[in-house]
Structure formats: C-alpha cells, structure tokens
Coordinates of N, CA and C in Angstrom, one line a residue:
Chain A
X1 N 2.5 3.2 18.8 CA 1.8 2.5 17.6 C 1.5 3.5 16.5
X2 N 1.6 3.0 15.3 CA 1.3 3.8 14.1 C -0.2 3.7 13.8
X3 N -0.8 4.9 13.5 CA -2.2 4.9 13.1 C -2.4 6.0 12.1
X4 N -3.2 5.7 11.1 CA -3.6 6.7 10.0 C -5.1 6.8 10.0
X5 N -5.6 8.0 10.1 CA -7.1 8.2 10.1 C -7.5 9.0 8.9
X6 N -8.4 8.5 8.1 CA -9.0 9.3 7.0 C -10.5 9.3 7.3
X7 N -11.0 10.4 7.7 CA -12.4 10.4 8.3 C -13.5 10.3 7.2
X8 N -13.2 10.6 6.0 CA -14.2 10.6 4.9 C -14.1 9.4 4.1
X9 N -15.1 8.6 4.0 CA -15.1 7.4 3.1 C -15.3 7.8 1.7
X10 N -16.2 8.8 1.5 CA -16.6 9.3 0.2 C -16.6 10.8 0.1
X11 N -16.0 11.4 -0.9 CA -16.0 12.8 -1.1 C -16.5 13.1 -2.5
X12 N -17.6 13.8 -2.7 CA -18.1 14.1 -4.0 C -18.1 15.6 -4.3
X13 N -17.5 16.0 -5.3 CA -17.4 17.4 -5.7 C -17.7 17.6 -7.1
X14 N -18.0 18.9 -7.5 CA -18.2 19.2 -8.9 C -16.8 19.5 -9.6
X15 N -16.7 19.3 -10.8 CA -15.5 19.6 -11.6 C -15.2 21.1 -11.4
X16 N -14.0 21.4 -11.2 CA -13.6 22.8 -11.0 C -13.6 23.3 -9.6
X17 N -14.2 22.5 -8.7 CA -14.3 22.9 -7.3 C -13.0 22.5 -6.6
X18 N -12.7 23.2 -5.4 CA -11.5 22.7 -4.7 C -11.8 21.4 -3.9
X19 N -10.8 20.7 -3.7 CA -11.0 19.4 -3.0 C -9.9 19.3 -1.9
X20 N -10.3 18.8 -0.7 CA -9.4 18.5 0.3 C -9.7 17.1 0.9
X21 N -8.7 16.2 0.9 CA -8.9 14.9 1.5 C -8.1 14.9 2.8
X22 N -8.8 14.6 3.9 CA -8.1 14.7 5.2 C -7.4 13.5 5.6
X23 N -6.3 13.7 6.3 CA -5.5 12.6 6.8 C -4.8 13.0 8.1
X24 N -5.1 12.3 9.2 CA -4.4 12.5 10.5 C -3.6 11.3 10.8
X25 N -2.5 11.4 11.5 CA -1.7 10.3 11.9 C -1.3 10.3 13.3
X26 N -0.9 9.1 13.8 CA -0.3 9.0 15.1 C 0.9 8.2 15.0
X27 N 2.0 8.8 15.5 CA 3.3 8.1 15.4 C 4.3 8.8 16.4
X28 N 5.0 8.1 17.2 CA 5.9 8.7 18.2 C 7.2 9.3 17.6
X29 N 7.6 8.8 16.5 CA 8.9 9.3 15.9 C 8.7 10.3 14.8
X30 N 9.6 10.2 13.9 CA 9.5 11.1 12.7 C 9.1 10.3 11.5
X31 N 7.8 10.5 11.1 CA 7.3 9.5 10.1 C 7.6 10.0 8.6
X32 N 7.4 9.1 7.7 CA 7.3 9.4 6.3 C 5.8 9.3 6.0
X33 N 5.3 10.3 5.3 CA 3.9 10.3 5.0 C 3.8 10.3 3.4
X34 N 2.8 9.6 3.0 CA 2.6 9.4 1.5 C 1.1 9.5 1.2
X35 N 0.8 9.9 0.0 CA -0.6 9.7 -0.6 C -0.4 8.7 -1.8
X36 N -1.2 7.6 -1.7 CA -1.3 6.7 -2.8 C -2.6 6.8 -3.4
X37 N -2.7 6.5 -4.7 CA -4.0 6.6 -5.5 C -4.2 5.3 -6.3
X38 N -5.5 4.9 -6.3 CA -5.8 3.8 -7.1 C -6.9 4.2 -8.1
X39 N -6.6 4.3 -9.4 CA -7.6 4.6 -10.4 C -8.3 3.3 -10.8
X40 N -9.5 3.4 -11.4 CA -10.2 2.2 -11.7 C -9.4 1.3 -12.6
X41 N -9.4 0.0 -12.1 CA -8.7 -1.1 -12.9 C -7.2 -0.8 -13.0
X42 N -6.6 0.0 -12.1 CA -5.1 0.1 -12.2 C -4.6 -0.2 -10.8
X43 N -3.3 -0.5 -10.8 CA -2.6 -0.8 -9.5 C -2.5 0.4 -8.6
X44 N -2.3 0.1 -7.3 CA -2.1 1.2 -6.4 C -0.7 1.8 -6.7
X45 N -0.7 3.2 -6.7 CA 0.6 3.8 -7.1 C 0.7 5.1 -6.2
X46 N 2.0 5.5 -6.1 CA 2.3 6.7 -5.3 C 1.8 7.9 -6.0
X47 N 1.2 8.8 -5.3 CA 0.8 10.1 -5.8 C 1.9 11.2 -5.4
X48 N 2.1 11.3 -4.1 CA 3.1 12.2 -3.6 C 3.5 11.8 -2.2
X49 N 4.7 12.3 -1.8 CA 5.3 12.1 -0.5 C 5.7 13.4 0.2
X50 N 5.6 13.4 1.5 CA 5.9 14.7 2.2 C 7.3 15.2 2.0
X51 N 8.3 14.3 1.8 CA 9.7 14.6 1.8 C 10.0 15.5 0.6
X52 N 9.3 15.2 -0.6 CA 9.7 15.9 -1.8 C 9.0 17.2 -1.9
X53 N 7.9 17.4 -1.2 CA 7.2 18.7 -1.2 C 6.9 19.2 -2.6
X54 N 6.4 18.2 -3.5 CA 6.2 18.5 -4.8 C 4.6 18.6 -5.1
X55 N 4.3 19.1 -6.3 CA 2.9 19.0 -6.7 C 2.8 18.0 -7.9
X56 N 1.9 17.1 -7.7 CA 1.7 16.1 -8.7 C 0.2 16.1 -9.2
X57 N 0.0 16.3 -10.5 CA -1.3 16.4 -11.1 C -2.1 17.5 -10.4
X58 N -1.4 18.5 -9.9 CA -2.1 19.6 -9.3 C -2.4 19.4 -7.8
X59 N -2.1 18.3 -7.3 CA -2.3 18.0 -5.9 C -1.1 18.4 -5.0
X60 N -1.3 18.9 -3.9 CA -0.2 19.1 -2.9 C -0.7 18.6 -1.5
X61 N 0.3 18.4 -0.7 CA 0.0 18.0 0.7 C 1.1 18.5 1.6
X62 N 0.8 19.1 2.7 CA 1.7 19.6 3.6 C 1.7 18.9 4.9
X63 N 2.8 18.5 5.4 CA 2.9 17.8 6.7 C 2.8 18.9 7.8
X64 N 1.8 18.8 8.7 CA 1.7 19.7 9.8 C 1.9 18.8 11.1
X65 N 3.1 18.9 11.6 CA 3.5 18.1 12.7 C 2.7 18.5 14.0
X66 N 2.4 19.8 14.1 CA 1.6 20.2 15.3 C 0.2 19.6 15.3
X67 N -0.4 19.5 14.2 CA -1.8 19.0 14.1 C -1.7 17.5 13.7
X68 N -0.5 16.9 13.5 CA -0.3 15.6 13.0 C -1.3 15.3 11.8
X69 N -1.2 16.2 10.8 CA -2.0 16.0 9.7 C -1.2 16.1 8.4
X70 N -1.8 15.5 7.3 CA -1.2 15.5 6.0 C -2.3 15.5 5.0
X71 N -3.0 16.6 5.0 CA -4.2 16.7 4.1 C -3.8 16.9 2.6
X72 N -4.5 16.3 1.7 CA -4.3 16.4 0.3 C -5.2 17.4 -0.3
X73 N -4.7 18.3 -1.1 CA -5.5 19.4 -1.6 C -5.3 19.6 -3.1
X74 N -6.3 20.0 -3.8 CA -6.2 20.4 -5.2 C -7.2 21.6 -5.4
X75 N -6.8 22.7 -6.0 CA -7.6 23.9 -6.1 C -8.8 23.7 -7.1
X76 N -8.6 22.9 -8.1 CA -9.7 22.7 -9.1 C -9.7 21.3 -9.5
X77 N -10.7 20.5 -9.0 CA -10.8 19.1 -9.3 C -11.2 18.8 -10.8
X78 N -10.7 17.8 -11.3 CA -11.0 17.3 -12.7 C -11.6 15.9 -12.6
X79 N -12.4 15.6 -13.6 CA -13.1 14.3 -13.6 C -12.2 13.2 -13.5
X80 N -11.0 13.3 -14.1 CA -10.0 12.2 -14.1 C -9.4 12.0 -12.7
X81 N -9.7 12.9 -11.8 CA -9.2 12.7 -10.4 C -10.0 11.7 -9.6
X82 N -11.1 11.3 -10.2 CA -12.0 10.3 -9.5 C -11.2 9.0 -9.3
X83 N -11.1 8.6 -8.1 CA -10.2 7.5 -7.7 C -10.4 7.2 -6.2
X84 N -9.7 6.2 -5.8 CA -9.5 5.9 -4.3 C -8.2 6.4 -3.9
X85 N -8.2 7.2 -2.8 CA -7.0 7.8 -2.3 C -6.7 7.3 -0.9
X86 N -5.5 6.8 -0.7 CA -5.0 6.3 0.6 C -3.9 7.2 1.1
X87 N -4.0 7.6 2.4 CA -2.9 8.2 3.1 C -2.1 7.1 3.8
X88 N -0.8 7.1 3.7 CA 0.0 6.1 4.3 C 1.2 6.6 5.1
X89 N 1.5 5.9 6.1 CA 2.6 6.3 7.0 C 3.6 5.2 7.1
X90 N 4.9 5.5 6.9 CA 6.0 4.6 7.0 C 6.8 5.0 8.2
X91 N 7.0 4.0 9.1 CA 7.7 4.3 10.3 C 8.4 3.0 10.8
X92 N 9.3 3.3 11.8 CA 10.1 2.2 12.4 C 9.2 1.4 13.3
X93 N 9.3 0.1 13.2 CA 8.6 -0.8 14.0 C 9.6 -1.9 14.5
X94 N 9.1 -2.7 15.5 CA 10.0 -3.8 15.9 C 10.3 -4.7 14.7
X95 N 11.6 -4.8 14.4 CA 12.0 -5.6 13.3 C 12.3 -4.9 12.0
X96 N 11.8 -3.7 11.9 CA 12.1 -2.9 10.7 C 11.1 -1.8 10.4
X97 N 11.1 -1.4 9.1 CA 10.1 -0.4 8.7 C 8.9 -1.0 8.2
X98 N 7.7 -0.4 8.5 CA 6.5 -0.8 7.8 C 5.7 0.4 7.4
X99 N 4.9 0.2 6.4 CA 4.0 1.2 5.8 C 2.6 0.7 6.1
X100 N 1.8 1.6 6.8 CA 0.4 1.2 7.0 C -0.5 2.3 6.3
X101 N -1.7 1.9 6.0 CA -2.6 2.7 5.2 C -3.8 3.1 6.0
X102 N -4.3 4.3 5.7 CA -5.6 4.7 6.2 C -6.7 4.0 5.5
X103 N -7.9 4.2 5.9 CA -9.1 3.5 5.4 C -9.4 3.9 4.0
X104 N -8.9 5.0 3.5 CA -9.1 5.4 2.2 C -10.3 6.4 2.0
X105 N -10.2 7.3 1.0 CA -11.3 8.1 0.7 C -11.6 8.0 -0.8
X106 N -12.8 7.7 -1.2 CA -13.2 7.6 -2.6 C -13.6 9.0 -3.0
X107 N -12.9 9.6 -4.0 CA -13.2 10.9 -4.6 C -13.9 10.7 -5.8
X108 N -15.1 11.4 -5.9 CA -15.9 11.3 -7.1 C -16.1 12.8 -7.6
X109 N -15.6 13.1 -8.8 CA -15.7 14.4 -9.4 C -16.8 14.4 -10.4
X110 N -17.8 15.2 -10.2 CA -19.0 15.2 -11.1 C -18.8 16.2 -12.2
X111 N -19.3 16.0 -13.3 CA -19.2 16.9 -14.5 C -20.1 18.1 -14.3
Chain B
X1 N 13.2 -2.2 -16.2 CA 11.9 -2.8 -15.7 C 11.5 -2.2 -14.4
X2 N 10.4 -1.5 -14.4 CA 10.0 -0.7 -13.2 C 8.7 -1.3 -12.7
X3 N 8.4 -2.6 -12.9 CA 7.2 -3.1 -12.4 C 7.4 -4.3 -11.5
X4 N 6.4 -4.5 -10.7 CA 6.3 -5.6 -9.8 C 5.2 -6.6 -10.4
X5 N 5.7 -7.8 -10.7 CA 4.8 -8.7 -11.4 C 4.3 -9.8 -10.5
X6 N 3.0 -10.1 -10.5 CA 2.4 -11.1 -9.6 C 1.8 -12.2 -10.4
X7 N 1.9 -13.4 -10.0 CA 1.2 -14.5 -10.6 C 0.8 -15.5 -9.6
X8 N -0.4 -16.2 -9.8 CA -1.3 -15.9 -10.9 C -2.2 -14.7 -10.6
X9 N -2.9 -14.2 -11.6 CA -3.8 -13.0 -11.3 C -5.0 -13.5 -10.5
X10 N -5.5 -14.7 -10.8 CA -6.7 -15.3 -10.1 C -6.3 -16.7 -9.7
X11 N -6.8 -17.0 -8.5 CA -6.6 -18.4 -8.0 C -7.8 -18.8 -7.2
X12 N -8.3 -20.0 -7.5 CA -9.4 -20.6 -6.7 C -8.9 -21.9 -6.1
X13 N -9.1 -22.0 -4.8 CA -8.6 -23.2 -4.2 C -9.5 -23.7 -3.1
X14 N -9.5 -25.0 -2.9 CA -10.2 -25.6 -1.8 C -9.5 -25.5 -0.5
X15 N -10.2 -25.8 0.6 CA -9.6 -25.6 1.9 C -8.5 -26.6 2.2
X16 N -8.4 -27.7 1.4 CA -7.3 -28.7 1.7 C -6.2 -28.5 0.7
X17 N -6.3 -27.6 -0.2 CA -5.2 -27.4 -1.3 C -4.0 -26.8 -0.7
X18 N -2.9 -27.0 -1.4 CA -1.7 -26.2 -1.2 C -1.4 -25.4 -2.5
X19 N -1.2 -24.1 -2.4 CA -0.9 -23.3 -3.6 C 0.1 -22.3 -3.2
X20 N 0.7 -21.6 -4.2 CA 1.6 -20.5 -3.9 C 1.3 -19.3 -4.8
X21 N 1.5 -18.1 -4.2 CA 1.5 -16.9 -5.0 C 2.9 -16.4 -5.2
X22 N 3.2 -15.9 -6.4 CA 4.6 -15.5 -6.7 C 4.6 -14.0 -7.1
X23 N 5.8 -13.4 -6.7 CA 6.0 -12.0 -7.0 C 7.4 -11.8 -7.4
X24 N 7.6 -10.9 -8.4 CA 8.9 -10.7 -8.9 C 9.2 -9.2 -9.2
X25 N 10.4 -8.7 -8.9 CA 10.7 -7.3 -9.3 C 12.2 -7.3 -9.7
X26 N 12.5 -6.5 -10.6 CA 13.9 -6.3 -11.1 C 14.4 -4.9 -11.0
X27 N 13.9 -4.2 -10.0 CA 14.4 -2.8 -9.8 C 15.5 -2.7 -8.8
X28 N 16.0 -3.9 -8.3 CA 17.1 -3.8 -7.3 C 16.6 -3.5 -5.9
X29 N 15.3 -3.5 -5.7 CA 14.8 -3.2 -4.4 C 15.1 -4.3 -3.4
X30 N 15.5 -3.9 -2.1 CA 15.9 -4.9 -1.2 C 14.8 -5.1 -0.1
X31 N 13.7 -4.5 -0.2 CA 12.6 -4.7 0.7 C 11.4 -5.2 -0.1
X32 N 10.7 -6.2 0.4 CA 9.5 -6.7 -0.3 C 8.4 -7.0 0.7
X33 N 7.2 -6.9 0.3 CA 6.1 -6.9 1.2 C 4.9 -7.7 0.7
X34 N 4.2 -8.3 1.6 CA 2.9 -8.9 1.2 C 1.8 -8.1 2.0
X35 N 0.8 -7.7 1.3 CA -0.4 -7.1 1.9 C -1.6 -7.9 1.5
X36 N -2.6 -7.8 2.3 CA -3.9 -8.5 2.0 C -5.0 -7.3 1.9
X37 N -5.8 -7.4 0.9 CA -6.8 -6.3 0.8 C -8.2 -7.0 0.5
X38 N -9.1 -6.8 1.5 CA -10.5 -7.2 1.3 C -11.2 -6.1 0.6
X39 N -12.4 -6.5 0.1 CA -13.2 -5.5 -0.7 C -13.5 -4.3 0.1
X40 N -13.3 -3.1 -0.5 CA -13.7 -1.9 0.1 C -12.9 -1.6 1.4
X41 N -11.7 -2.2 1.5 CA -10.8 -2.0 2.7 C -9.4 -1.6 2.2
X42 N -8.6 -1.0 3.1 CA -7.3 -0.7 2.7 C -6.4 -1.9 2.7
X43 N -5.2 -1.8 2.1 CA -4.2 -2.9 2.2 C -3.8 -3.1 3.6
X44 N -3.7 -4.3 4.0 CA -3.3 -4.7 5.4 C -2.0 -5.4 5.4
X45 N -1.0 -4.9 6.0 CA 0.3 -5.5 6.0 C 0.3 -6.9 6.6
X46 N 1.0 -7.8 5.9 CA 1.2 -9.2 6.4 C 2.6 -9.4 6.8
X47 N 3.5 -9.3 5.8 CA 4.9 -9.6 6.0 C 5.8 -8.6 5.4
X48 N 7.0 -8.4 6.0 CA 8.0 -7.5 5.4 C 9.3 -8.3 5.3
X49 N 10.0 -8.4 4.1 CA 11.3 -8.9 4.0 C 12.3 -7.8 3.7
X50 N 13.4 -7.8 4.4 CA 14.4 -6.8 4.2 C 15.7 -7.6 3.9
X51 N 16.4 -7.3 2.8 CA 17.6 -8.0 2.4 C 17.4 -9.5 2.6
X52 N 16.3 -10.0 2.0 CA 15.9 -11.4 1.9 C 15.7 -12.1 3.3
X53 N 15.6 -11.3 4.3 CA 15.3 -11.9 5.7 C 13.9 -11.3 6.1
X54 N 13.1 -12.2 6.7 CA 11.8 -11.8 7.3 C 12.1 -10.9 8.4
X55 N 11.6 -9.6 8.3 CA 11.8 -8.7 9.4 C 10.5 -8.4 10.1
X56 N 9.4 -8.5 9.5 CA 8.1 -8.2 10.2 C 7.1 -9.3 9.8
X57 N 6.4 -9.9 10.8 CA 5.3 -10.7 10.6 C 4.2 -10.2 11.4
X58 N 3.1 -9.7 10.8 CA 2.0 -9.0 11.5 C 1.1 -10.0 12.1
X59 N 1.6 -11.0 12.9 CA 0.8 -12.0 13.5 C -0.1 -12.7 12.5
X60 N 0.5 -13.1 11.4 CA -0.3 -13.8 10.4 C -0.4 -15.3 10.7
X61 N -1.6 -15.9 10.5 CA -1.7 -17.3 10.8 C -0.7 -18.1 10.0
X62 N -0.3 -19.3 10.6 CA 0.8 -20.1 10.0 C 0.3 -20.7 8.7
X63 N -0.9 -20.7 8.3 CA -1.4 -21.3 7.1 C -0.9 -20.4 5.9
X64 N -0.4 -19.2 6.2 CA 0.3 -18.4 5.2 C 1.8 -18.5 5.5
X65 N 2.6 -18.9 4.5 CA 4.0 -19.0 4.8 C 4.8 -18.3 3.7
X66 N 5.5 -17.2 4.1 CA 6.3 -16.5 3.1 C 7.6 -17.1 2.8
X67 N 8.2 -16.7 1.7 CA 9.5 -17.2 1.3 C 10.1 -16.2 0.4
X68 N 11.4 -15.9 0.6 CA 12.1 -15.0 -0.3 C 13.4 -15.7 -0.8
X69 N 13.3 -16.4 -1.9 CA 14.4 -17.2 -2.4 C 15.6 -16.3 -2.8
X70 N 15.4 -15.2 -3.3 CA 16.5 -14.2 -3.7 C 15.9 -12.8 -3.7
X71 N 16.8 -11.9 -4.0 CA 16.4 -10.5 -3.9 C 15.3 -10.0 -4.8
X72 N 15.0 -10.8 -5.9 CA 14.0 -10.5 -6.9 C 12.7 -11.2 -6.7
X73 N 12.7 -12.2 -5.9 CA 11.5 -13.1 -5.8 C 10.9 -13.1 -4.4
X74 N 9.6 -13.2 -4.4 CA 8.9 -13.3 -3.1 C 7.7 -14.2 -3.3
X75 N 7.6 -15.3 -2.5 CA 6.5 -16.2 -2.6 C 5.6 -16.2 -1.4
X76 N 4.4 -16.6 -1.5 CA 3.5 -16.7 -0.4 C 2.8 -18.1 -0.6
X77 N 3.2 -19.0 0.3 CA 2.7 -20.4 0.2 C 1.4 -20.5 1.1
X78 N 0.4 -21.1 0.5 CA -0.9 -21.2 1.1 C -1.3 -22.6 1.4
X79 N -1.7 -22.9 2.6 CA -2.1 -24.3 2.9 C -3.2 -24.2 3.9
X80 N -4.3 -25.0 3.7 CA -5.4 -25.2 4.6 C -6.0 -23.8 4.9
X81 N -6.3 -23.1 3.9 CA -6.9 -21.8 4.0 C -8.4 -21.9 4.3
X82 N -8.9 -20.8 4.9 CA -10.4 -20.7 5.2 C -11.0 -19.8 4.2
X83 N -12.4 -19.9 4.0 CA -13.1 -19.0 3.1 C -12.8 -17.5 3.4
X84 N -12.7 -17.2 4.7 CA -12.5 -15.8 5.0 C -11.1 -15.3 4.6
X85 N -10.2 -16.1 4.1 CA -8.9 -15.7 3.6 C -9.1 -15.2 2.1
X86 N -10.2 -15.4 1.6 CA -10.5 -14.9 0.2 C -10.2 -13.4 0.2
X87 N -9.4 -12.9 -0.7 CA -9.0 -11.5 -0.8 C -8.1 -11.3 -2.0
X88 N -7.7 -10.0 -2.1 CA -6.7 -9.6 -3.1 C -5.4 -9.6 -2.3
X89 N -4.4 -10.3 -2.8 CA -3.1 -10.3 -2.1 C -2.1 -9.5 -3.0
X90 N -1.6 -8.4 -2.4 CA -0.7 -7.5 -3.1 C 0.7 -7.7 -2.6
X91 N 1.6 -7.7 -3.6 CA 3.0 -7.7 -3.3 C 3.5 -6.3 -3.6
X92 N 4.5 -5.8 -2.9 CA 5.1 -4.5 -3.1 C 6.6 -4.6 -2.8
X93 N 7.3 -3.7 -3.4 CA 8.8 -3.6 -3.1 C 9.2 -2.1 -2.9
X94 N 10.3 -1.9 -2.2 CA 10.8 -0.6 -2.0 C 12.3 -0.7 -1.8
X95 N 12.9 0.5 -2.1 CA 14.4 0.6 -1.8 C 14.5 0.7 -0.3
X96 N 15.6 0.2 0.3 CA 15.9 0.6 1.7 C 16.9 1.7 1.6
X97 N 16.5 2.9 2.0 CA 17.3 4.1 1.8 C 18.0 4.5 3.0
X98 N 19.3 4.8 2.9 CA 20.0 5.3 4.0 C 20.5 4.2 5.0
X99 N 21.1 4.6 6.0 CA 21.7 3.7 7.0 C 21.3 4.1 8.4
X100 N 21.2 3.2 9.3 CA 21.0 3.4 10.7 C 19.8 4.3 11.0
X101 N 20.0 5.4 11.8 CA 18.9 6.2 12.2 C 18.3 7.0 11.0
X102 N 19.1 7.1 9.9 CA 18.6 7.8 8.7 C 17.9 7.0 7.8
X103 N 17.8 5.7 8.1 CA 17.2 4.7 7.2 C 15.7 5.0 7.0
X104 N 15.2 4.9 5.8 CA 13.8 5.1 5.5 C 13.3 4.0 4.5
X105 N 12.0 3.7 4.5 CA 11.5 2.7 3.6 C 11.3 3.2 2.2
X106 N 10.9 4.4 2.0 CA 10.7 4.9 0.7 C 9.4 4.5 0.1
X107 N 9.2 4.8 -1.2 CA 8.0 4.6 -1.9 C 7.8 3.1 -2.1
X108 N 6.5 2.6 -2.0 CA 6.2 1.3 -2.3 C 5.7 1.2 -3.8
X109 N 6.2 0.1 -4.5 CA 5.8 -0.2 -5.8 C 5.0 -1.4 -5.7
X110 N 3.7 -1.4 -6.2 CA 2.8 -2.5 -6.0 C 2.6 -3.3 -7.3
X111 N 2.4 -4.6 -7.1 CA 1.9 -5.4 -8.2 C 0.4 -5.2 -8.4
X112 N -0.1 -5.9 -9.4 CA -1.6 -5.8 -9.7 C -2.4 -6.6 -8.7
X113 N -1.7 -7.6 -8.1 CA -2.4 -8.4 -7.1 C -2.8 -9.8 -7.6
X114 N -3.0 -10.7 -6.7 CA -3.5 -12.0 -7.0 C -4.8 -12.1 -6.3
X115 N -5.9 -12.3 -7.0 CA -7.2 -12.5 -6.4 C -7.5 -13.9 -6.0
X116 N -7.6 -14.2 -4.7 CA -7.7 -15.5 -4.2 C -9.1 -15.8 -3.7
X117 N -9.7 -16.9 -4.2 CA -11.0 -17.3 -3.7 C -10.8 -18.7 -3.1
X118 N -11.2 -18.8 -1.8 CA -11.1 -20.1 -1.1 C -12.5 -20.7 -0.9
X119 N -12.7 -21.9 -1.5 CA -14.1 -22.5 -1.5 C -14.2 -23.4 -0.3

C-alpha cells in the first residue's frame, strides 16, 4: 500500500531562517515523489519532483530511499513562501498509476 | 493551452437533484483524475481515467458517476448526494509517460476546482 506522512500540520519560521518540511513515504516499488504547493487563492501546482533533482524558488528535495524520506528544504525562507505544501507519491496500483497526497504542511513565514 | 478548466466553479444542489461537474484540458494528456478535497484536508483520489478508460475507482459510492467522453473531457455526474459530500472537487490531468515497466504518471495539472454544497 502507498502512504505519505507529513508529521507537521503547521510550520512557522522567521524570514531568512532555514526551513525543512518533512515527508516520509511507504511504497513497495520504485516511487515517483513530488512536492505540490498551494498559494492563497491559487490552484494546486507542482513545486518539484525527485526525478529532475532541480531547485525551484530556492527549494530542494532529495529522495532518501534508505530512510524513505523526501524532505523539502530551503536555506533562507521568504514571506512569499507562505503556502500549503503537499508531499505526493505516484505509484503503480491495481488498474494503473495513482498519486496520493500527504496531509499537508502549512508554512507561515513571519516578517 | 496549459490549463485544466473546471465548470461550474460553485454548485449548490439538493439531495434529490442530478447535476454534473465538467473538466476540460487541451494539453494532449491521456490520464485524467477526480479528487475530492474537504476543508483543511489533502486531495483524496476518487477516479483515474487512462486513455479514456476508467482504470481506478477508489471505492467511491455509486451516487458519483464519472464519464470520459473523449481525451479532452471528463465529467462527474452527481445524483442523490448527501450533505457530507459537500467539498471541493478537483480535476487533474497528466501525461502517461513511457511504456510497460518504465511507465510513469508524471506531474499532475490541476483545475481550480468546483465547490459543491449539498443541502
């Protein structure tokens, strides 16, 4: 079974501070991991994916298969980073591929 | 066109009504999805269509009936809903990438959602 765990519902940091949003997953095969973000009054959108190993808006995430983790990190948080962040896992299921989401972490960056 | 468009944005219906939610994409994506999102909760998968065929139904009650008339359109027909079905219904699409064991779902592109209230 696929499962995504985001242990923090809310993370509050000061502007310029480092931020780490935690994500752990459970999946028996080789998963695709993603971080999606939802800014206020905007649609849910992709932030980054583990396959591309890129940095988007200063955020990075490394897949650690040993720890089954895909934590999202940014060295210096900005106020505009305040949003809802969802870790997502896409994997093979009976019938096809499906993407499931963790519970989400609301990031609040204070001035 | 790189958007997923959902209509209507808001819908209020009684428990005896029949209504439909519509979703459209013109990105050539061959996988389309319905998710349900309650307040302060993550999106919860309902249905997956792949190449216009229903591939996954996450044990959704039959009062929700999906339909994929062609590769660009996805409908969700609603009948005899309950007040607890009130939620934001999100449509998404993705490319089906690769073949066989190398196949992957890829990035999901979401619509803005249809906010449903059942009275």
